Short mmCIF file of C-alpha atoms and ligand atoms in Angstrom, two decimals:
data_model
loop_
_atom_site.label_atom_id
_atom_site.label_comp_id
_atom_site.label_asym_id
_atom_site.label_seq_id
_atom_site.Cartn_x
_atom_site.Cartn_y
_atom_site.Cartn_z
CA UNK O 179 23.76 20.93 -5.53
CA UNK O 180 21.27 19.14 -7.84
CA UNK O 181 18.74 18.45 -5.60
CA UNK O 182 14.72 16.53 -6.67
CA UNK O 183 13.19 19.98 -6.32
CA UNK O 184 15.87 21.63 -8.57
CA UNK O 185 14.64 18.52 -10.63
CA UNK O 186 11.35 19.35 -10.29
CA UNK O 187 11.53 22.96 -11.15
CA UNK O 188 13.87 22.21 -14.12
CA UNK O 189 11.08 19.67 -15.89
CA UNK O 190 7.98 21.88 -15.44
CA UNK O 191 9.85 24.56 -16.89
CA UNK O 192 11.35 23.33 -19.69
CA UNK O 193 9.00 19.93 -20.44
CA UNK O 194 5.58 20.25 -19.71
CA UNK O 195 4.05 22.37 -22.55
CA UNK O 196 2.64 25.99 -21.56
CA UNK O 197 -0.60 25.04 -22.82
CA UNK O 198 -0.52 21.96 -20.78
CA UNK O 199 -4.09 20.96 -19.11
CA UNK O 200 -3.98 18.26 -16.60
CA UNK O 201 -8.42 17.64 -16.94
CA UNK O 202 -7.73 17.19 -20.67
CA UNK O 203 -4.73 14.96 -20.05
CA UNK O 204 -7.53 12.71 -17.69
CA UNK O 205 -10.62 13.61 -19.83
CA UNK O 206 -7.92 11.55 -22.71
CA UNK O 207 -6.89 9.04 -21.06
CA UNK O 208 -9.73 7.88 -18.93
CA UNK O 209 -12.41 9.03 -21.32
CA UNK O 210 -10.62 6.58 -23.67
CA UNK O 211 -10.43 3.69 -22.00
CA UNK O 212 -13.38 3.49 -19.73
CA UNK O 213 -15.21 4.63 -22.82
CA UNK O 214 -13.91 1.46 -24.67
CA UNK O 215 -14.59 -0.96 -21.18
CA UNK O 216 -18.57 -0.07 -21.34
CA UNK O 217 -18.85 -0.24 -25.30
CA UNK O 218 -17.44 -3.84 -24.61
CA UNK O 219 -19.91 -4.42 -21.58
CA UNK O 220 -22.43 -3.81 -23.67
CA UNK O 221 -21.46 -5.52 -26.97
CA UNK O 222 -21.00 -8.55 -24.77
CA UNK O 223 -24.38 -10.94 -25.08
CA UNK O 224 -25.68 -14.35 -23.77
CA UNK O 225 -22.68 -14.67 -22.12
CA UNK O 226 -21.79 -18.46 -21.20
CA UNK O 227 -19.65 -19.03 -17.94
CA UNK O 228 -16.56 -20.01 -19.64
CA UNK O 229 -16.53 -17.20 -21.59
CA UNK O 230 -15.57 -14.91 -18.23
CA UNK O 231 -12.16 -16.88 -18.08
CA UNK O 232 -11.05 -14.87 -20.89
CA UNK O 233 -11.09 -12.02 -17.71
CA UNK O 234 -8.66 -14.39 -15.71
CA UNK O 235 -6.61 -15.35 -18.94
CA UNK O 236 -6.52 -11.29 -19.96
CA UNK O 237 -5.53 -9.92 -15.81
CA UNK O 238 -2.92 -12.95 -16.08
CA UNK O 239 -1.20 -12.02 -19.29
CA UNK O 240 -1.95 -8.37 -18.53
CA UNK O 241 0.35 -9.00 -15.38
CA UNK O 242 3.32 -10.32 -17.46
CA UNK O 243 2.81 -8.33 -20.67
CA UNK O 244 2.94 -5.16 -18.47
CA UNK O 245 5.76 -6.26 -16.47
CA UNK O 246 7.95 -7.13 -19.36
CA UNK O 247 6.70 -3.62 -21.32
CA UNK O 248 7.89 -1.71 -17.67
CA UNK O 249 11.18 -3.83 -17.31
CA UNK O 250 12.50 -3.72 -21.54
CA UNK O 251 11.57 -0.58 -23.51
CA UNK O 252 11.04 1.37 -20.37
CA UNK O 253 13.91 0.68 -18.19
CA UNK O 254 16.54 -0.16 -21.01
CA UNK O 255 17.27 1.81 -24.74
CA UNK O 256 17.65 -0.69 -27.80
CA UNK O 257 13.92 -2.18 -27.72
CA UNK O 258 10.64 -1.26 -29.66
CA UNK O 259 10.52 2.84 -29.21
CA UNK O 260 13.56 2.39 -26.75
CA UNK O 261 15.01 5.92 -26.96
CA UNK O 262 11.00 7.23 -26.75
CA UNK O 263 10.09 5.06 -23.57
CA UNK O 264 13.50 5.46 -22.28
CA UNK O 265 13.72 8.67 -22.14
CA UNK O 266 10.09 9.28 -20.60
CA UNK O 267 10.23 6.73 -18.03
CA UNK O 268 13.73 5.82 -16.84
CA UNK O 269 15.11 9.64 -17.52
CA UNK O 270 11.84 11.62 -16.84
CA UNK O 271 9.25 9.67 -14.56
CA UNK O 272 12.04 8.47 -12.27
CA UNK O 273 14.22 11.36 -11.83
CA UNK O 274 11.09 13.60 -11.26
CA UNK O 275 9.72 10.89 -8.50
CA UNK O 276 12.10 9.53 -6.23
CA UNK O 277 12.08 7.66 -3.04
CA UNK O 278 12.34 10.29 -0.61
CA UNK O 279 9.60 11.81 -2.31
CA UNK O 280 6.97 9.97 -4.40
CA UNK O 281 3.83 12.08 -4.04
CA UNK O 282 3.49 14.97 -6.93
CA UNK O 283 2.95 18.78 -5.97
CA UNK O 284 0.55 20.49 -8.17
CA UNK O 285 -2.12 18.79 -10.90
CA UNK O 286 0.48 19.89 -13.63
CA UNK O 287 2.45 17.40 -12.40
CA UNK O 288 0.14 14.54 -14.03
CA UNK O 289 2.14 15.43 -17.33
CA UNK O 290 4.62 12.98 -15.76
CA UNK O 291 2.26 10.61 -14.03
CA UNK O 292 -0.15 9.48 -16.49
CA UNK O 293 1.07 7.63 -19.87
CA UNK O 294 1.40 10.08 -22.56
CA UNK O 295 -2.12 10.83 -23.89
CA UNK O 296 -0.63 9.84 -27.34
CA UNK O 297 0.22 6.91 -26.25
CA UNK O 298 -3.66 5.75 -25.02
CA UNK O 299 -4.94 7.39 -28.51
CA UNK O 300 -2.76 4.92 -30.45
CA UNK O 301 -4.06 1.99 -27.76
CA UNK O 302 -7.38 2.76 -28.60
CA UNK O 303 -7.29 3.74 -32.41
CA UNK O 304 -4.65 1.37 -33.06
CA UNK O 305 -3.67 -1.40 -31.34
CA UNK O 306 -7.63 -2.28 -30.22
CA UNK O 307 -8.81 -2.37 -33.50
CA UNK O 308 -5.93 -4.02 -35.12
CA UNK O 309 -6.52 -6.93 -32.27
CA UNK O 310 -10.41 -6.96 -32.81
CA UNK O 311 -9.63 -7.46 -36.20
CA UNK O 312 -6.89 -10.33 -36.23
CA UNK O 313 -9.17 -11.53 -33.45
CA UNK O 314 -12.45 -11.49 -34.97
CA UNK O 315 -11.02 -14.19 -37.46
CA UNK O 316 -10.51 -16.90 -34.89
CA UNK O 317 -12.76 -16.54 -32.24
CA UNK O 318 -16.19 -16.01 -31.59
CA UNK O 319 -17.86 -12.41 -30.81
CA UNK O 320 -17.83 -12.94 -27.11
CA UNK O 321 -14.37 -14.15 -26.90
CA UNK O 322 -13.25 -11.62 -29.15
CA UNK O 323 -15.41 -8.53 -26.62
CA UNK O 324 -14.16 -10.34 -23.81
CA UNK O 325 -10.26 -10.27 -24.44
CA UNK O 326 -11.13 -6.58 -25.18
CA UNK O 327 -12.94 -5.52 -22.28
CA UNK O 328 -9.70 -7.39 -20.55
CA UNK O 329 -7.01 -5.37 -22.09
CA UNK O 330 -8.79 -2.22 -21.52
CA UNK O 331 -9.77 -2.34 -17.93
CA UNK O 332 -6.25 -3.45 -17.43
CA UNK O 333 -4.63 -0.51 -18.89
CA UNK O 334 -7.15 1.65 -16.67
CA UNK O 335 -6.46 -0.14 -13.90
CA UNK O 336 -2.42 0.08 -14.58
CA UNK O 337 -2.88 4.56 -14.61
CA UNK O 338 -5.38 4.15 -11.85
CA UNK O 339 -2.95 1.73 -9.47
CA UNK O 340 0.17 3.83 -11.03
CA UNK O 341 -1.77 7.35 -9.84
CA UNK O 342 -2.34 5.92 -6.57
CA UNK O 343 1.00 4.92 -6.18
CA UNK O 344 2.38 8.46 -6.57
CA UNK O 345 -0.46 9.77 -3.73
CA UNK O 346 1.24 11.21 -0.34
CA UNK O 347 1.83 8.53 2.26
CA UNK O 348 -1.25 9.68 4.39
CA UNK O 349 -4.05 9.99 1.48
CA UNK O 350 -7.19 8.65 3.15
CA UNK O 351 -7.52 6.58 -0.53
CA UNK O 352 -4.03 4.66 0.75
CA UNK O 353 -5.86 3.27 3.98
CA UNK O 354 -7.20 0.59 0.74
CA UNK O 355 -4.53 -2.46 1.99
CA UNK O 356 -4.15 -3.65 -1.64
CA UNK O 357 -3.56 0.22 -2.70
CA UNK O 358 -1.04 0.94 0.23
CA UNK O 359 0.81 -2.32 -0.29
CA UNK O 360 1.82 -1.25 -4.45
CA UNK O 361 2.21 2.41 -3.04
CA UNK O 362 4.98 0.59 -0.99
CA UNK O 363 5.73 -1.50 -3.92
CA UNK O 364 6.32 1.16 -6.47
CA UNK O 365 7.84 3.85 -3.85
CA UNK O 366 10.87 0.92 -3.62
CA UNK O 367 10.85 0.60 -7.57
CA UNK O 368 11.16 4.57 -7.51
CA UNK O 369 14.70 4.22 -5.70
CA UNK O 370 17.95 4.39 -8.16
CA UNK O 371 19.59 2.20 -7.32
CA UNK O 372 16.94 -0.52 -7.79
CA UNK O 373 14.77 0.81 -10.84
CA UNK O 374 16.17 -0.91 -12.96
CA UNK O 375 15.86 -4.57 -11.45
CA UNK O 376 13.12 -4.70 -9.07
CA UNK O 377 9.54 -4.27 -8.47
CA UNK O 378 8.09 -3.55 -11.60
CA UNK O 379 4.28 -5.02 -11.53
CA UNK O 380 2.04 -2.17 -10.92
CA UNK O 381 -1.77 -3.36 -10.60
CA UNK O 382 -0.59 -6.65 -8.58
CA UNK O 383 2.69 -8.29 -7.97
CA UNK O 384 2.54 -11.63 -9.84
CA UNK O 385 5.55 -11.33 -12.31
CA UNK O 386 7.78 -9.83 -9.86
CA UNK O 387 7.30 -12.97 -7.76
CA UNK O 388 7.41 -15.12 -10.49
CA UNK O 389 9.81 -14.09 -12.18
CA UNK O 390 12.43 -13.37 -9.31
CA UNK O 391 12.27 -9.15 -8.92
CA UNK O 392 10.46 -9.03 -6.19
CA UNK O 393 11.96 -6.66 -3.74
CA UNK O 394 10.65 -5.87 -0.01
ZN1 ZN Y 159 10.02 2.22 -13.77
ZN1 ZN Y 160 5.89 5.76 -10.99
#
């Protein structure tokens, strides 16, 4: 019988890489991106009060953009890097975690928790710069900062929230309401049979409830 821990054994020993380090994998990821949030803290300067909305306009957008990344290439082949997302989230992340048991074992697990660490390079030596520089044509240097420091301290937020989500049920970091409540959230999302329709919104569940996927 094919049971999660056969699953479990099965992935560490063939997938995750002998050399694999879980404090590089985290030194990566988070050194990236809350790296790139304080070097756009402190680029930001004279800051008028409208300028914050970009925050509110970025955690909005954030919300959707996420959601629709998590529900397309992630949850169905035939979209940008389908077979690459595909196979790392629908196949990997979600037969590795299931319902019955959405905490992780041992720190090698993170190999499966945390977005690739390729992925957060090309975020940060790709896609950032490419944005600062399409953006830097239209929009003032705050503006511009501002819709950087959004995107970034979303993405940390989204492995943060996503990390937390895969915590055992009794972590003392779960008695946070708002952390419990998208442990809950994402522990649902984790079950087969509704992965691939319902309760994708990680960080906060806006697009779910607007957009109909929303499932208690
Ligand atoms: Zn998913
Ligand atoms: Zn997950």
């Amino acid at each position: 019988m094919i049971t999660n821990d056969n699953v479990r054994k099965k992935f560490r020993d063939n997938e995750i890489p002998k050399l694999y380090h879980p404090l590089v994998h985290i030194f990566i990821n988070f050194g990236i991106l809350i790296a790139l949030t304080i070097f756009f803290i402190l680029k930001l300067e004279n800051v008028v009060w409208y300028e914050w909305l970009w925050l509110l306009v970025l955690f909005l957008f954030g919300n959707i953009a996420v959601f629709l990344i998590h529900k397309y290439p992630l949850h169905k082949k035939g979209f940008f890097l389908g077979a690459y997302s595909f196979k790392k989230h629908a196949i990997q992340h979600h037969s590795f975690f299931q319902k019955d048991k959405p905490e992780f074992d041992y720190w090698k697990d993170f190999y499966i928790v945390f977005f690739p660490p390729e992925v957060v390079i090309g975020f940060g030596l790709v896609f950032i710069p490419a944005l600062y520089f399409i953006l830097s044509l239209l929009l003032g240097p705050n503006s511009v900062y501002m819709i950087l420091l959004g995107a970034t301290s979303y993405f940390l937020l989204y492995e943060f929230v996503h990390f937390s989500s895969h915590l055992p049920e009794n972590h003392w970091a779960l008695k946070i309401p708002h952390l419990k409540s998208m442990w809950e959230h994402h522990r649902t999302h984790h079950d087969p049979k509704l992965m691939g329709d319902y309760n994708f919104n990680i960080v906060y569940k806006l697009s779910d409830r607007l957009f109909g996927t929303y499932y208690k």
